[in-house]
Amino acid sequence: MEHAEDLAVRFEVAVRFTVGGPAVTGEWSSRETAVRKFRSFVGLYGDHTTVSIILSRQSGHGQSQAMRTWTREHGETVLGS
């Protein structure tokens, strides 16, 4: 059984082509879907020299926690669950 707090959790993927630049974002309630989208964006845009792709967990309380990042220079980094 899910708690109301669990339902408020969302997963966001943000793609930026320049540091501090605007982001293209998507948001999902399913972690598995968000991870698939993250990997899809890595496949589509990961070769771009300045791209950064971030998967983060968004709580219903306004807190954001990065879970995975991708840059061409460093590849995928897993930060948290």
Coordinates of N, CA and C in Angstrom, one line a residue:
M1 N 0.8 -1.2 0.0 CA 0.0 0.0 0.0 C 0.9 1.2 0.0
E2 N 0.6 2.2 -0.9 CA 1.4 3.4 -1.0 C 0.8 4.5 0.0
H3 N 1.8 5.2 0.6 CA 1.4 6.3 1.4 C 1.2 7.6 0.6
A4 N 0.5 8.5 1.1 CA 0.2 9.8 0.3 C 1.6 10.5 0.0
E5 N 2.5 10.4 0.9 CA 3.8 11.0 0.7 C 4.6 10.3 -0.5
D6 N 4.4 9.0 -0.6 CA 5.0 8.3 -1.7 C 4.5 8.7 -3.1
L7 N 3.2 9.0 -3.1 CA 2.5 9.5 -4.4 C 3.1 10.8 -4.8
A8 N 3.6 11.6 -3.9 CA 4.0 13.0 -4.3 C 5.4 12.9 -4.9
V9 N 6.1 11.8 -4.8 CA 7.5 11.7 -5.3 C 7.4 11.6 -6.8
R10 N 8.2 12.5 -7.5 CA 8.3 12.5 -8.9 C 9.8 12.3 -9.3
F11 N 10.1 11.9 -10.5 CA 11.4 11.8 -11.0 C 11.5 12.6 -12.3
E12 N 12.6 13.5 -12.3 CA 12.8 14.4 -13.4 C 14.1 14.2 -14.1
V13 N 14.0 14.3 -15.4 CA 15.3 14.2 -16.2 C 15.4 15.6 -16.9
A14 N 16.6 16.2 -16.7 CA 16.9 17.5 -17.3 C 18.1 17.3 -18.2
V15 N 18.0 17.9 -19.4 CA 19.1 17.9 -20.4 C 19.4 19.3 -20.6
R16 N 20.7 19.6 -20.5 CA 21.3 21.0 -20.7 C 22.4 20.8 -21.7
F17 N 22.4 21.7 -22.7 CA 23.5 21.7 -23.7 C 24.6 22.7 -23.4
T18 N 24.4 23.6 -22.5 CA 25.4 24.5 -22.0 C 25.3 24.6 -20.5
V19 N 26.5 24.8 -19.8 CA 26.5 24.9 -18.4 C 25.6 26.1 -18.0
G20 N 24.7 25.9 -17.1 CA 23.8 27.0 -16.6 C 22.7 27.4 -17.6
G21 N 22.7 26.8 -18.8 CA 21.8 27.1 -19.8 C 20.4 26.6 -19.5
P22 N 19.4 26.9 -20.4 CA 18.1 26.4 -20.2 C 18.1 24.8 -20.3
A23 N 17.1 24.2 -19.7 CA 17.0 22.8 -19.7 C 15.7 22.3 -20.3
V24 N 15.8 21.2 -21.0 CA 14.7 20.5 -21.5 C 14.4 19.4 -20.4
T25 N 13.2 19.4 -19.9 CA 12.9 18.5 -18.7 C 11.7 17.6 -19.0
G26 N 11.6 16.5 -18.3 CA 10.5 15.6 -18.3 C 10.3 15.1 -16.9
E27 N 9.1 14.8 -16.5 CA 8.8 14.3 -15.2 C 7.9 13.1 -15.2
W28 N 8.3 12.1 -14.4 CA 7.5 10.9 -14.3 C 7.3 10.4 -12.9
S29 N 6.2 9.7 -12.6 CA 5.9 9.2 -11.3 C 6.7 7.8 -11.1
S30 N 7.0 7.2 -12.2 CA 7.7 5.9 -12.1 C 9.2 6.1 -12.2
R31 N 9.9 5.5 -11.2 CA 11.4 5.6 -11.3 C 11.9 4.8 -12.5
E32 N 11.4 3.7 -12.8 CA 11.8 2.9 -13.9 C 11.7 3.6 -15.2
T33 N 10.6 4.3 -15.4 CA 10.3 5.1 -16.6 C 11.3 6.2 -16.7
A34 N 11.6 6.9 -15.6 CA 12.6 8.0 -15.6 C 14.0 7.5 -15.9
V35 N 14.4 6.3 -15.4 CA 15.7 5.8 -15.7 C 15.8 5.4 -17.2
R36 N 14.7 4.8 -17.8 CA 14.7 4.5 -19.2 C 14.8 5.8 -20.0
K37 N 14.1 6.9 -19.6 CA 14.2 8.1 -20.4 C 15.6 8.7 -20.2
F38 N 16.2 8.7 -19.0 CA 17.6 9.1 -18.8 C 18.5 8.4 -19.8
R39 N 18.4 7.1 -19.9 CA 19.3 6.4 -20.7 C 19.0 6.7 -22.2
S40 N 17.8 6.9 -22.5 CA 17.4 7.2 -23.9 C 18.0 8.6 -24.3
F41 N 18.0 9.6 -23.4 CA 18.6 10.9 -23.6 C 20.1 10.8 -23.7
V42 N 20.7 9.9 -22.9 CA 22.1 9.7 -23.1 C 22.5 9.2 -24.5
G43 N 21.7 8.2 -25.0 CA 21.9 7.7 -26.3 C 21.7 8.7 -27.4
L44 N 20.7 9.6 -27.2 CA 20.4 10.6 -28.2 C 21.4 11.8 -28.2
Y45 N 21.8 12.2 -27.0 CA 22.5 13.5 -26.8 C 23.9 13.4 -26.1
G46 N 24.2 12.2 -25.7 CA 25.4 12.0 -24.9 C 26.7 12.3 -25.5
D47 N 26.8 12.3 -26.8 CA 28.0 12.6 -27.6 C 28.3 14.1 -27.7
H48 N 27.3 14.9 -27.4 CA 27.5 16.4 -27.5 C 28.5 16.8 -26.4
T49 N 29.5 17.6 -26.8 CA 30.6 17.9 -26.0 C 30.3 18.6 -24.7
T50 N 29.2 19.4 -24.6 CA 28.9 20.1 -23.4 C 27.6 19.7 -22.7
V51 N 27.0 18.6 -23.2 CA 25.7 18.2 -22.6 C 25.9 17.7 -21.2
S52 N 24.9 18.0 -20.4 CA 24.7 17.3 -19.1 C 23.3 16.8 -19.0
I53 N 23.2 15.6 -18.4 CA 21.9 15.0 -18.3 C 21.8 14.6 -16.8
I54 N 20.7 15.0 -16.2 CA 20.6 14.7 -14.7 C 19.2 14.1 -14.4
L55 N 19.2 13.0 -13.7 CA 18.0 12.3 -13.2 C 17.9 12.7 -11.7
S56 N 16.8 13.3 -11.3 CA 16.7 13.6 -9.9 C 15.3 13.2 -9.4
R57 N 15.3 13.0 -8.1 CA 14.1 12.6 -7.3 C 13.6 13.9 -6.7
Q58 N 12.3 14.2 -7.0 CA 11.7 15.4 -6.5 C 10.6 15.0 -5.4
S59 N 10.8 15.4 -4.2 CA 9.8 15.1 -3.1 C 8.7 16.0 -3.2
G60 N 7.6 15.6 -2.6 CA 6.4 16.5 -2.5 C 6.7 17.7 -1.6
H61 N 7.8 17.7 -0.9 CA 8.1 18.9 0.0 C 9.1 19.9 -0.7
G62 N 9.3 19.7 -2.0 CA 10.1 20.7 -2.7 C 11.6 20.4 -2.7
Q63 N 12.0 19.2 -2.2 CA 13.4 18.8 -2.1 C 13.7 18.0 -3.4
S64 N 15.0 18.3 -3.9 CA 15.4 17.6 -5.1 C 16.8 16.9 -4.7
Q65 N 16.9 15.6 -5.2 CA 18.1 14.9 -4.9 C 18.5 14.2 -6.3
A66 N 19.7 14.6 -6.7 CA 20.3 14.1 -8.0 C 20.5 12.6 -7.7
M67 N 20.1 11.7 -8.7 CA 20.3 10.3 -8.6 C 21.4 9.8 -9.6
R68 N 21.4 10.4 -10.8 CA 22.3 10.0 -11.8 C 22.7 11.2 -12.7
T69 N 23.9 11.3 -13.1 CA 24.3 12.3 -14.0 C 25.0 11.7 -15.2
W70 N 25.1 12.5 -16.3 CA 25.8 12.1 -17.5 C 26.5 13.3 -18.1
T71 N 27.8 13.2 -18.3 CA 28.5 14.2 -19.2 C 29.4 13.3 -20.1
R72 N 29.7 13.9 -21.2 CA 30.6 13.2 -22.1 C 32.0 12.9 -21.5
E73 N 32.4 13.9 -20.7 CA 33.7 13.8 -20.1 C 33.8 12.7 -19.0
H74 N 32.7 12.6 -18.2 CA 32.8 11.6 -17.1 C 31.9 10.4 -17.2
G75 N 31.0 10.4 -18.3 CA 30.1 9.3 -18.4 C 29.0 9.3 -17.4
E76 N 28.5 8.2 -17.0 CA 27.4 8.1 -16.1 C 27.9 8.0 -14.6
T77 N 27.4 8.8 -13.8 CA 27.7 8.7 -12.3 C 26.4 8.5 -11.6
V78 N 26.4 7.4 -10.8 CA 25.3 7.1 -9.9 C 25.5 7.7 -8.6
L79 N 24.6 8.6 -8.1 CA 24.8 9.3 -6.9 C 23.9 8.9 -5.7
G80 N 22.7 8.4 -6.0 CA 21.9 7.9 -4.9 C 20.7 7.2 -5.5
S81 N 19.9 6.7 -4.6 CA 18.7 5.9 -5.1 C 17.4 6.7 -4.8

